[in-house]
Amino acid sequence: MTSSPIRTTHPLLDLHPEVAEALAAGKAVVALESTIISHGMPYPRNVEMARGVEDLIRAGGAVPATIAVLGGRLKVGLTPGELELLATDKNVQKISTRDLPVTVALGGHGATTVASTMRIAALAGIRVFATGGTGGVHRGGTQTLDVSADLMELARTDVCVVSAGVKSILDIGLTLEYLETQGVPAITLGSEEFPAFYSRSSGFRSPLTVKTEEEAARVLHAKWSLGIGGGVLLANPVPLDAEIPAADITPHIEQALADMDALGLTGKDTTPYLLGRIVEITGGRSLDTNIALVRHNAAVAARVARAYAALR
């Protein structure tokens, strides 16, 4: 199979041949973000994680499509060389939806967040996306109005995001309230409680629950068939054997937040700093949990995508 990109009807979008063929045949495709590669994990574990996640999706009967912006082009599916560039090049910027026009216009490199990955996935015709944890309302958000663009994108873009819930460093209760206001179904797979990234328990009851990936796919089909636009957040609790219980992780999060405040960090620098600081504080345990939950989400997303493709 050739590794050169296939140009779609959109002049800025390049599909990897494997992705293009799957989409043309109506097969299951799962989008993957790239910020976790460039800004979420150290090298070389980021590359090992990315390749392992792609292999898991293929083993689950779907085609992986890791998304990024390289040289100003929207890439859907990456070559090994492109993946290595993302993992090692310090000039790769973390970009959300707001940053896409600038990165494209100036021909830059960008690692996509949940929000920008959703937008590019939708442009390519991909409806299921696997990530680690979703952004949300930051702690103190009622005063700072610091709300992740992930939530706005979920309100307007027709993509299902499979994650281990909202990141533990955020205000989960306010995030669930915000999603309800925006009409975004926040659904937990196999549990009545909404998960909190590192932990299976957040202390908040899940607004909605499905028992299986097939039920989740039926929800997607019903939602979009009814003309109800916007995305779906499918929360998939971290595997029990990889969990860091809330009682264990909470003091570490509080310390990382205090360290961040002392440095005066704000905006898009906060999440990468906090996740990295928590890795340091936990002696790498949180990184192992992060990798385990990303892999678990990818496997679930592959099954959801397969079931959804069958319904279509």
PDB file of C-alpha atoms in Angstrom:
ATOM      1  CA  MET A   1       0.000   0.000   0.000  1.00  0.00           C
ATOM      2  CA  THR A   2       1.354   3.452  -0.902  1.00  0.00           C
ATOM      3  CA  SER A   3       2.061   5.826   1.978  1.00  0.00           C
ATOM      4  CA  SER A   4       1.321   9.002   0.000  1.00  0.00           C
ATOM      5  CA  PRO A   5      -1.802  10.888   1.137  1.00  0.00           C
ATOM      6  CA  ILE A   6      -5.072  10.776  -0.755  1.00  0.00           C
ATOM      7  CA  ARG A   7      -6.570  14.218  -1.361  1.00  0.00           C
ATOM      8  CA  THR A   8     -10.275  14.428  -0.543  1.00  0.00           C
ATOM      9  CA  THR A   9     -12.818  16.922  -1.842  1.00  0.00           C
ATOM     10  CA  HIS A  10     -11.648  19.350   0.852  1.00  0.00           C
ATOM     11  CA  PRO A  11      -8.434  20.977  -0.385  1.00  0.00           C
ATOM     12  CA  LEU A  12      -6.752  21.040   3.050  1.00  0.00           C
ATOM     13  CA  LEU A  13      -7.500  17.469   4.116  1.00  0.00           C
ATOM     14  CA  ASP A  14      -5.153  14.516   3.539  1.00  0.00           C
ATOM     15  CA  LEU A  15      -6.413  11.019   4.296  1.00  0.00           C
ATOM     16  CA  HIS A  16      -3.997   8.150   4.786  1.00  0.00           C
ATOM     17  CA  PRO A  17      -4.819   5.463   2.164  1.00  0.00           C
ATOM     18  CA  GLU A  18      -5.928   2.958   4.831  1.00  0.00           C
ATOM     19  CA  VAL A  19      -8.367   5.515   6.237  1.00  0.00           C
ATOM     20  CA  ALA A  20      -9.616   6.643   2.836  1.00  0.00           C
ATOM     21  CA  GLU A  21     -10.341   3.074   1.745  1.00  0.00           C
ATOM     22  CA  ALA A  22     -12.187   2.280   4.972  1.00  0.00           C
ATOM     23  CA  LEU A  23     -14.353   5.394   4.760  1.00  0.00           C
ATOM     24  CA  ALA A  24     -15.169   4.756   1.107  1.00  0.00           C
ATOM     25  CA  ALA A  25     -16.251   1.204   1.969  1.00  0.00           C
ATOM     26  CA  GLY A  26     -18.352   2.297   4.957  1.00  0.00           C
ATOM     27  CA  LYS A  27     -16.114   0.447   7.422  1.00  0.00           C
ATOM     28  CA  ALA A  28     -15.467   1.362  11.044  1.00  0.00           C
ATOM     29  CA  VAL A  29     -12.895   4.106  11.633  1.00  0.00           C
ATOM     30  CA  VAL A  30     -11.757   5.513  14.991  1.00  0.00           C
ATOM     31  CA  ALA A  31     -10.152   8.948  15.247  1.00  0.00           C
ATOM     32  CA  LEU A  32      -7.277   9.553  17.682  1.00  0.00           C
ATOM     33  CA  GLU A  33      -5.893  12.847  18.954  1.00  0.00           C
ATOM     34  CA  SER A  34      -2.224  13.817  18.831  1.00  0.00           C
ATOM     35  CA  THR A  35      -1.747  16.160  21.804  1.00  0.00           C
ATOM     36  CA  ILE A  36      -1.304  13.125  24.025  1.00  0.00           C
ATOM     37  CA  ILE A  37       1.662  12.191  21.823  1.00  0.00           C
ATOM     38  CA  SER A  38       3.403  15.564  21.668  1.00  0.00           C
ATOM     39  CA  HIS A  39       2.460  17.074  25.034  1.00  0.00           C
ATOM     40  CA  GLY A  40       0.978  14.315  27.168  1.00  0.00           C
ATOM     41  CA  MET A  41       3.726  11.708  27.573  1.00  0.00           C
ATOM     42  CA  PRO A  42       7.539  11.544  27.466  1.00  0.00           C
ATOM     43  CA  TYR A  43       9.445  10.084  24.521  1.00  0.00           C
ATOM     44  CA  PRO A  44       9.661   7.196  23.649  1.00  0.00           C
ATOM     45  CA  ARG A  45       6.629   6.009  25.650  1.00  0.00           C
ATOM     46  CA  ASN A  46       4.443   8.368  23.639  1.00  0.00           C
ATOM     47  CA  VAL A  47       5.353   6.615  20.386  1.00  0.00           C
ATOM     48  CA  GLU A  48       4.983   3.162  21.939  1.00  0.00           C
ATOM     49  CA  MET A  49       1.569   4.142  23.283  1.00  0.00           C
ATOM     50  CA  ALA A  50       0.407   5.604  19.956  1.00  0.00           C
ATOM     51  CA  ARG A  51       1.452   2.566  17.934  1.00  0.00           C
ATOM     52  CA  GLY A  52      -0.012   0.196  20.499  1.00  0.00           C
ATOM     53  CA  VAL A  53      -3.342   2.023  20.461  1.00  0.00           C
ATOM     54  CA  GLU A  54      -3.500   1.896  16.670  1.00  0.00           C
ATOM     55  CA  ASP A  55      -2.796  -1.855  16.787  1.00  0.00           C
ATOM     56  CA  LEU A  56      -5.570  -2.355  19.348  1.00  0.00           C
ATOM     57  CA  ILE A  57      -8.080  -0.594  17.105  1.00  0.00           C
ATOM     58  CA  ARG A  58      -7.097  -2.737  14.141  1.00  0.00           C
ATOM     59  CA  ALA A  59      -7.396  -5.849  16.295  1.00  0.00           C
ATOM     60  CA  GLY A  60     -10.902  -4.680  17.191  1.00  0.00           C
ATOM     61  CA  GLY A  61     -11.942  -4.629  13.555  1.00  0.00           C
ATOM     62  CA  ALA A  62     -11.674  -0.887  12.927  1.00  0.00           C
ATOM     63  CA  VAL A  63      -9.164   1.418  11.240  1.00  0.00           C
ATOM     64  CA  PRO A  64      -7.240   3.959  13.352  1.00  0.00           C
ATOM     65  CA  ALA A  65      -6.954   7.556  12.164  1.00  0.00           C
ATOM     66  CA  THR A  66      -4.520   9.596  14.246  1.00  0.00           C
ATOM     67  CA  ILE A  67      -5.127  13.277  13.494  1.00  0.00           C
ATOM     68  CA  ALA A  68      -2.687  16.202  13.398  1.00  0.00           C
ATOM     69  CA  VAL A  69      -1.757  19.287  11.385  1.00  0.00           C
ATOM     70  CA  LEU A  70       1.591  19.024   9.606  1.00  0.00           C
ATOM     71  CA  GLY A  71       2.927  21.717   7.332  1.00  0.00           C
ATOM     72  CA  GLY A  72      -0.460  23.382   7.448  1.00  0.00           C
ATOM     73  CA  ARG A  73      -2.277  20.296   6.182  1.00  0.00           C
ATOM     74  CA  LEU A  74      -4.967  18.416   8.054  1.00  0.00           C
ATOM     75  CA  LYS A  75      -3.685  14.860   8.390  1.00  0.00           C
ATOM     76  CA  VAL A  76      -6.129  12.023   9.076  1.00  0.00           C
ATOM     77  CA  GLY A  77      -4.009   8.942   9.610  1.00  0.00           C
ATOM     78  CA  LEU A  78      -0.232   9.268  10.015  1.00  0.00           C
ATOM     79  CA  THR A  79       2.792   7.540   8.530  1.00  0.00           C
ATOM     80  CA  PRO A  80       5.473   6.217  10.925  1.00  0.00           C
ATOM     81  CA  GLY A  81       7.679   9.198  10.065  1.00  0.00           C
ATOM     82  CA  GLU A  82       4.901  11.683  10.784  1.00  0.00           C
ATOM     83  CA  LEU A  83       4.189  10.011  14.111  1.00  0.00           C
ATOM     84  CA  GLU A  84       7.867  10.217  15.052  1.00  0.00           C
ATOM     85  CA  LEU A  85       7.926  13.908  14.147  1.00  0.00           C
ATOM     86  CA  LEU A  86       4.962  14.606  16.408  1.00  0.00           C
ATOM     87  CA  ALA A  87       6.611  12.761  19.276  1.00  0.00           C
ATOM     88  CA  THR A  88      10.006  14.469  19.057  1.00  0.00           C
ATOM     89  CA  ASP A  89       9.777  17.877  17.337  1.00  0.00           C
ATOM     90  CA  LYS A  90       9.669  20.676  19.941  1.00  0.00           C
ATOM     91  CA  ASN A  91       8.113  23.040  17.384  1.00  0.00           C
ATOM     92  CA  VAL A  92       4.829  21.101  17.351  1.00  0.00           C
ATOM     93  CA  GLN A  93       2.220  23.316  18.992  1.00  0.00           C
ATOM     94  CA  LYS A  94      -0.784  22.165  21.007  1.00  0.00           C
ATOM     95  CA  ILE A  95      -3.749  23.439  19.000  1.00  0.00           C
ATOM     96  CA  SER A  96      -7.452  23.644  19.722  1.00  0.00           C
ATOM     97  CA  THR A  97     -10.204  24.637  17.285  1.00  0.00           C
ATOM     98  CA  ARG A  98      -9.395  28.322  17.757  1.00  0.00           C
ATOM     99  CA  ASP A  99      -5.807  27.735  16.597  1.00  0.00           C
ATOM    100  CA  LEU A 100      -6.584  25.700  13.479  1.00  0.00           C
ATOM    101  CA  PRO A 101      -6.891  28.617  10.987  1.00  0.00           C
ATOM    102  CA  VAL A 102      -3.580  30.163  12.093  1.00  0.00           C
ATOM    103  CA  THR A 103      -1.676  26.856  12.024  1.00  0.00           C
ATOM    104  CA  VAL A 104      -3.062  26.010   8.584  1.00  0.00           C
ATOM    105  CA  ALA A 105      -2.521  29.476   7.121  1.00  0.00           C
ATOM    106  CA  LEU A 106       1.081  29.706   8.347  1.00  0.00           C
ATOM    107  CA  GLY A 107       1.965  26.144   7.372  1.00  0.00           C
ATOM    108  CA  GLY A 108       2.760  25.066  10.924  1.00  0.00           C
ATOM    109  CA  HIS A 109       2.767  21.800  12.830  1.00  0.00           C
ATOM    110  CA  GLY A 110       0.016  21.221  15.367  1.00  0.00           C
ATOM    111  CA  ALA A 111      -0.931  18.425  17.750  1.00  0.00           C
ATOM    112  CA  THR A 112      -4.712  18.365  18.014  1.00  0.00           C
ATOM    113  CA  THR A 113      -6.683  18.506  21.251  1.00  0.00           C
ATOM    114  CA  VAL A 114     -10.044  16.813  21.749  1.00  0.00           C
ATOM    115  CA  ALA A 115     -11.837  19.832  20.263  1.00  0.00           C
ATOM    116  CA  SER A 116      -9.739  20.213  17.110  1.00  0.00           C
ATOM    117  CA  THR A 117      -9.582  16.442  16.592  1.00  0.00           C
ATOM    118  CA  MET A 118     -13.392  16.343  16.668  1.00  0.00           C
ATOM    119  CA  ARG A 119     -13.624  19.117  14.096  1.00  0.00           C
ATOM    120  CA  ILE A 120     -11.179  17.453  11.687  1.00  0.00           C
ATOM    121  CA  ALA A 121     -12.716  14.000  12.224  1.00  0.00           C
ATOM    122  CA  ALA A 122     -16.156  15.359  11.368  1.00  0.00           C
ATOM    123  CA  LEU A 123     -14.742  17.014   8.246  1.00  0.00           C
ATOM    124  CA  ALA A 124     -13.387  13.613   7.181  1.00  0.00           C
ATOM    125  CA  GLY A 125     -16.662  11.809   7.962  1.00  0.00           C
ATOM    126  CA  ILE A 126     -15.472   9.962  11.088  1.00  0.00           C
ATOM    127  CA  ARG A 127     -18.052   9.663  13.893  1.00  0.00           C
ATOM    128  CA  VAL A 128     -16.163   7.873  16.714  1.00  0.00           C
ATOM    129  CA  PHE A 129     -13.100   9.216  18.512  1.00  0.00           C
ATOM    130  CA  ALA A 130     -11.042   7.674  21.342  1.00  0.00           C
ATOM    131  CA  THR A 131      -9.034   9.772  23.776  1.00  0.00           C
ATOM    132  CA  GLY A 132      -7.780   9.627  27.360  1.00  0.00           C
ATOM    133  CA  GLY A 133      -9.786  12.162  29.323  1.00  0.00           C
ATOM    134  CA  THR A 134     -12.021  15.029  28.256  1.00  0.00           C
ATOM    135  CA  GLY A 135     -11.535  18.679  29.170  1.00  0.00           C
ATOM    136  CA  GLY A 136     -14.146  20.569  31.135  1.00  0.00           C
ATOM    137  CA  VAL A 137     -14.792  23.418  33.519  1.00  0.00           C
ATOM    138  CA  HIS A 138     -11.631  24.201  35.464  1.00  0.00           C
ATOM    139  CA  ARG A 139     -11.691  24.493  39.231  1.00  0.00           C
ATOM    140  CA  GLY A 140     -12.701  28.030  40.076  1.00  0.00           C
ATOM    141  CA  GLY A 141     -14.377  28.271  36.686  1.00  0.00           C
ATOM    142  CA  THR A 142     -17.306  30.260  38.088  1.00  0.00           C
ATOM    143  CA  GLN A 143     -14.862  33.134  38.643  1.00  0.00           C
ATOM    144  CA  THR A 144     -12.340  32.631  35.823  1.00  0.00           C
ATOM    145  CA  LEU A 145     -14.750  31.370  33.137  1.00  0.00           C
ATOM    146  CA  ASP A 146     -12.009  28.889  32.213  1.00  0.00           C
ATOM    147  CA  VAL A 147     -13.993  26.301  30.267  1.00  0.00           C
ATOM    148  CA  SER A 148     -12.368  23.846  27.861  1.00  0.00           C
ATOM    149  CA  ALA A 149     -13.168  24.238  24.183  1.00  0.00           C
ATOM    150  CA  ASP A 150     -13.820  20.471  24.261  1.00  0.00           C
ATOM    151  CA  LEU A 151     -17.243  21.176  25.757  1.00  0.00           C
ATOM    152  CA  MET A 152     -18.215  23.692  23.075  1.00  0.00           C
ATOM    153  CA  GLU A 153     -17.112  21.289  20.377  1.00  0.00           C
ATOM    154  CA  LEU A 154     -19.158  18.488  21.918  1.00  0.00           C
ATOM    155  CA  ALA A 155     -22.189  20.779  21.714  1.00  0.00           C
ATOM    156  CA  ARG A 156     -21.859  21.402  17.989  1.00  0.00           C
ATOM    157  CA  THR A 157     -19.903  18.600  16.275  1.00  0.00           C
ATOM    158  CA  ASP A 158     -21.392  15.194  15.421  1.00  0.00           C
ATOM    159  CA  VAL A 159     -18.720  12.953  16.926  1.00  0.00           C
ATOM    160  CA  CYS A 160     -18.840  10.466  19.805  1.00  0.00           C
ATOM    161  CA  VAL A 161     -15.913  10.949  22.200  1.00  0.00           C
ATOM    162  CA  VAL A 162     -14.924   7.818  24.137  1.00  0.00           C
ATOM    163  CA  SER A 163     -12.933   8.839  27.209  1.00  0.00           C
ATOM    164  CA  ALA A 164     -12.304   7.823  30.812  1.00  0.00           C
ATOM    165  CA  GLY A 165     -14.548  10.675  31.881  1.00  0.00           C
ATOM    166  CA  VAL A 166     -13.525  14.223  32.705  1.00  0.00           C
ATOM    167  CA  LYS A 167      -9.940  14.768  33.857  1.00  0.00           C
ATOM    168  CA  SER A 168      -9.640  14.588  37.646  1.00  0.00           C
ATOM    169  CA  ILE A 169      -7.899  17.981  37.776  1.00  0.00           C
ATOM    170  CA  LEU A 170     -11.169  19.689  36.712  1.00  0.00           C
ATOM    171  CA  ASP A 171     -14.512  20.498  38.347  1.00  0.00           C
ATOM    172  CA  ILE A 172     -16.483  17.434  37.316  1.00  0.00           C
ATOM    173  CA  GLY A 173     -19.790  18.562  38.785  1.00  0.00           C
ATOM    174  CA  LEU A 174     -19.773  21.888  36.912  1.00  0.00           C
ATOM    175  CA  THR A 175     -18.689  20.094  33.744  1.00  0.00           C
ATOM    176  CA  LEU A 176     -21.680  17.753  33.886  1.00  0.00           C
ATOM    177  CA  GLU A 177     -23.971  20.737  34.467  1.00  0.00           C
ATOM    178  CA  TYR A 178     -22.476  22.509  31.459  1.00  0.00           C
ATOM    179  CA  LEU A 179     -22.922  19.469  29.223  1.00  0.00           C
ATOM    180  CA  GLU A 180     -26.559  19.204  30.295  1.00  0.00           C
ATOM    181  CA  THR A 181     -27.144  22.866  29.458  1.00  0.00           C
ATOM    182  CA  GLN A 182     -25.623  22.330  26.017  1.00  0.00           C
ATOM    183  CA  GLY A 183     -27.755  19.233  25.377  1.00  0.00           C
ATOM    184  CA  VAL A 184     -24.781  16.859  25.199  1.00  0.00           C
ATOM    185  CA  PRO A 185     -25.544  13.287  26.349  1.00  0.00           C
ATOM    186  CA  ALA A 186     -22.957  12.321  28.981  1.00  0.00           C
ATOM    187  CA  ILE A 187     -23.263   8.541  29.067  1.00  0.00           C
ATOM    188  CA  THR A 188     -21.298   6.093  31.184  1.00  0.00           C
ATOM    189  CA  LEU A 189     -20.628   2.602  29.860  1.00  0.00           C
ATOM    190  CA  GLY A 190     -21.532  -0.104  32.365  1.00  0.00           C
ATOM    191  CA  SER A 191     -21.740   2.039  35.495  1.00  0.00           C
ATOM    192  CA  GLU A 192     -24.203   4.278  37.300  1.00  0.00           C
ATOM    193  CA  GLU A 193     -21.383   6.561  38.477  1.00  0.00           C
ATOM    194  CA  PHE A 194     -19.494   8.974  36.252  1.00  0.00           C
ATOM    195  CA  PRO A 195     -15.749   8.190  36.176  1.00  0.00           C
ATOM    196  CA  ALA A 196     -12.919  10.630  36.914  1.00  0.00           C
ATOM    197  CA  PHE A 197     -10.026   9.708  34.592  1.00  0.00           C
ATOM    198  CA  TYR A 198      -7.534   8.049  36.982  1.00  0.00           C
ATOM    199  CA  SER A 199     -10.406   6.835  39.180  1.00  0.00           C
ATOM    200  CA  ARG A 200     -13.547   4.853  38.498  1.00  0.00           C
ATOM    201  CA  SER A 201     -15.445   6.972  41.004  1.00  0.00           C
ATOM    202  CA  SER A 202     -16.016  10.732  40.841  1.00  0.00           C
ATOM    203  CA  GLY A 203     -18.719  11.081  43.481  1.00  0.00           C
ATOM    204  CA  PHE A 204     -21.229  12.101  40.782  1.00  0.00           C
ATOM    205  CA  ARG A 205     -24.012   9.950  39.423  1.00  0.00           C
ATOM    206  CA  SER A 206     -23.856   9.489  35.672  1.00  0.00           C
ATOM    207  CA  PRO A 207     -26.644  11.394  33.875  1.00  0.00           C
ATOM    208  CA  LEU A 208     -27.146   8.459  31.486  1.00  0.00           C
ATOM    209  CA  THR A 209     -25.944   4.857  31.276  1.00  0.00           C
ATOM    210  CA  VAL A 210     -25.638   2.143  28.620  1.00  0.00           C
ATOM    211  CA  LYS A 211     -24.685  -1.463  29.259  1.00  0.00           C
ATOM    212  CA  THR A 212     -22.861  -2.314  26.021  1.00  0.00           C
ATOM    213  CA  GLU A 213     -21.050  -0.775  23.078  1.00  0.00           C
ATOM    214  CA  GLU A 214     -23.929  -1.881  20.858  1.00  0.00           C
ATOM    215  CA  GLU A 215     -26.361   0.151  22.969  1.00  0.00           C
ATOM    216  CA  ALA A 216     -24.039   3.134  22.680  1.00  0.00           C
ATOM    217  CA  ALA A 217     -23.984   2.785  18.890  1.00  0.00           C
ATOM    218  CA  ARG A 218     -27.790   2.689  18.816  1.00  0.00           C
ATOM    219  CA  VAL A 219     -27.850   5.940  20.790  1.00  0.00           C
ATOM    220  CA  LEU A 220     -25.575   7.589  18.226  1.00  0.00           C
ATOM    221  CA  HIS A 221     -27.691   6.328  15.357  1.00  0.00           C
ATOM    222  CA  ALA A 222     -30.914   7.502  16.989  1.00  0.00           C
ATOM    223  CA  LYS A 223     -29.526  10.923  17.907  1.00  0.00           C
ATOM    224  CA  TRP A 224     -28.229  11.824  14.488  1.00  0.00           C
ATOM    225  CA  SER A 225     -31.115  10.140  12.651  1.00  0.00           C
ATOM    226  CA  LEU A 226     -33.463  12.417  14.577  1.00  0.00           C
ATOM    227  CA  GLY A 227     -31.550  15.434  13.352  1.00  0.00           C
ATOM    228  CA  ILE A 228     -30.212  16.250  16.818  1.00  0.00           C
ATOM    229  CA  GLY A 229     -26.814  17.736  16.099  1.00  0.00           C
ATOM    230  CA  GLY A 230     -23.776  17.716  18.349  1.00  0.00           C
ATOM    231  CA  GLY A 231     -21.633  15.079  19.941  1.00  0.00           C
ATOM    232  CA  VAL A 232     -21.908  12.417  22.611  1.00  0.00           C
ATOM    233  CA  LEU A 233     -19.545  11.878  25.538  1.00  0.00           C
ATOM    234  CA  LEU A 234     -19.216   8.151  26.241  1.00  0.00           C
ATOM    235  CA  ALA A 235     -17.415   7.766  29.573  1.00  0.00           C
ATOM    236  CA  ASN A 236     -15.569   4.478  29.936  1.00  0.00           C
ATOM    237  CA  PRO A 237     -14.244   3.827  33.469  1.00  0.00           C
ATOM    238  CA  VAL A 238     -10.549   3.001  33.767  1.00  0.00           C
ATOM    239  CA  PRO A 239      -9.925  -0.748  34.230  1.00  0.00           C
ATOM    240  CA  LEU A 240     -10.056  -1.766  37.891  1.00  0.00           C
ATOM    241  CA  ASP A 241      -6.512  -3.144  37.936  1.00  0.00           C
ATOM    242  CA  ALA A 242      -5.102   0.152  36.606  1.00  0.00           C
ATOM    243  CA  GLU A 243      -7.177   2.532  38.726  1.00  0.00           C
ATOM    244  CA  ILE A 244      -5.749   5.028  41.185  1.00  0.00           C
ATOM    245  CA  PRO A 245      -8.589   5.407  43.713  1.00  0.00           C
ATOM    246  CA  ALA A 246      -9.879   8.929  44.282  1.00  0.00           C
ATOM    247  CA  ALA A 247      -8.678   8.931  47.904  1.00  0.00           C
ATOM    248  CA  ASP A 248      -5.121   8.234  46.696  1.00  0.00           C
ATOM    249  CA  ILE A 249      -4.943  10.629  43.740  1.00  0.00           C
ATOM    250  CA  THR A 250      -6.744  13.631  45.272  1.00  0.00           C
ATOM    251  CA  PRO A 251      -3.836  14.784  47.514  1.00  0.00           C
ATOM    252  CA  HIS A 252      -1.476  14.564  44.543  1.00  0.00           C
ATOM    253  CA  ILE A 253      -3.827  16.651  42.398  1.00  0.00           C
ATOM    254  CA  GLU A 254      -4.090  19.265  45.137  1.00  0.00           C
ATOM    255  CA  GLN A 255      -0.298  19.467  45.375  1.00  0.00           C
ATOM    256  CA  ALA A 256       0.052  19.794  41.587  1.00  0.00           C
ATOM    257  CA  LEU A 257      -2.585  22.559  41.538  1.00  0.00           C
ATOM    258  CA  ALA A 258      -0.753  24.439  44.291  1.00  0.00           C
ATOM    259  CA  ASP A 259       2.545  24.098  42.423  1.00  0.00           C
ATOM    260  CA  MET A 260       0.914  25.407  39.247  1.00  0.00           C
ATOM    261  CA  ASP A 261      -0.558  28.409  41.045  1.00  0.00           C
ATOM    262  CA  ALA A 262       2.855  29.216  42.481  1.00  0.00           C
ATOM    263  CA  LEU A 263       4.271  29.287  38.951  1.00  0.00           C
ATOM    264  CA  GLY A 264       1.422  31.487  37.692  1.00  0.00           C
ATOM    265  CA  LEU A 265       0.522  29.194  34.800  1.00  0.00           C
ATOM    266  CA  THR A 266      -2.790  29.795  33.015  1.00  0.00           C
ATOM    267  CA  GLY A 267      -4.633  28.840  29.833  1.00  0.00           C
ATOM    268  CA  LYS A 268      -3.612  25.954  27.627  1.00  0.00           C
ATOM    269  CA  ASP A 269      -0.353  25.400  29.534  1.00  0.00           C
ATOM    270  CA  THR A 270      -2.202  24.220  32.635  1.00  0.00           C
ATOM    271  CA  THR A 271      -3.297  20.720  31.634  1.00  0.00           C
ATOM    272  CA  PRO A 272       0.083  19.536  30.260  1.00  0.00           C
ATOM    273  CA  TYR A 273       1.808  20.919  33.353  1.00  0.00           C
ATOM    274  CA  LEU A 274      -0.615  19.316  35.799  1.00  0.00           C
ATOM    275  CA  LEU A 275      -0.523  15.901  34.140  1.00  0.00           C
ATOM    276  CA  GLY A 276       3.265  15.991  33.995  1.00  0.00           C
ATOM    277  CA  ARG A 277       3.570  17.144  37.607  1.00  0.00           C
ATOM    278  CA  ILE A 278       1.244  14.378  38.773  1.00  0.00           C
ATOM    279  CA  VAL A 279       3.458  11.847  36.990  1.00  0.00           C
ATOM    280  CA  GLU A 280       6.406  13.194  38.990  1.00  0.00           C
ATOM    281  CA  ILE A 281       4.538  13.182  42.303  1.00  0.00           C
ATOM    282  CA  THR A 282       3.215   9.630  41.821  1.00  0.00           C
ATOM    283  CA  GLY A 283       6.556   8.262  40.690  1.00  0.00           C
ATOM    284  CA  GLY A 284       5.167   7.338  37.276  1.00  0.00           C
ATOM    285  CA  ARG A 285       2.078   5.526  38.530  1.00  0.00           C
ATOM    286  CA  SER A 286      -0.282   8.046  36.939  1.00  0.00           C
ATOM    287  CA  LEU A 287       1.470   7.616  33.572  1.00  0.00           C
ATOM    288  CA  ASP A 288       0.890   3.854  33.702  1.00  0.00           C
ATOM    289  CA  THR A 289      -2.786   4.504  34.502  1.00  0.00           C
ATOM    290  CA  ASN A 290      -3.027   7.035  31.663  1.00  0.00           C
ATOM    291  CA  ILE A 291      -1.667   4.553  29.144  1.00  0.00           C
ATOM    292  CA  ALA A 292      -3.967   1.779  30.405  1.00  0.00           C
ATOM    293  CA  LEU A 293      -7.081   3.907  30.142  1.00  0.00           C
ATOM    294  CA  VAL A 294      -6.192   5.178  26.665  1.00  0.00           C
ATOM    295  CA  ARG A 295      -5.778   1.598  25.478  1.00  0.00           C
ATOM    296  CA  HIS A 296      -9.062   0.583  27.120  1.00  0.00           C
ATOM    297  CA  ASN A 297     -10.877   3.496  25.479  1.00  0.00           C
ATOM    298  CA  ALA A 298      -9.454   2.594  22.083  1.00  0.00           C
ATOM    299  CA  ALA A 299     -10.703  -0.991  22.347  1.00  0.00           C
ATOM    300  CA  VAL A 300     -14.177   0.200  23.359  1.00  0.00           C
ATOM    301  CA  ALA A 301     -14.238   2.821  20.600  1.00  0.00           C
ATOM    302  CA  ALA A 302     -13.422   0.162  17.997  1.00  0.00           C
ATOM    303  CA  ARG A 303     -16.432  -1.879  19.106  1.00  0.00           C
ATOM    304  CA  VAL A 304     -18.694   1.197  19.103  1.00  0.00           C
ATOM    305  CA  ALA A 305     -17.491   2.169  15.618  1.00  0.00           C
ATOM    306  CA  ARG A 306     -18.089  -1.349  14.295  1.00  0.00           C
ATOM    307  CA  ALA A 307     -21.606  -1.429  15.722  1.00  0.00           C
ATOM    308  CA  TYR A 308     -22.380   2.032  14.376  1.00  0.00           C
ATOM    309  CA  ALA A 309     -21.056   1.157  10.911  1.00  0.00           C
ATOM    310  CA  ALA A 310     -23.353  -1.893  10.888  1.00  0.00           C
ATOM    311  CA  LEU A 311     -26.368   0.274  11.708  1.00  0.00           C
ATOM    312  CA  ARG A 312     -25.538   2.695   8.894  1.00  0.00           C
TER     313      ARG A 312
END
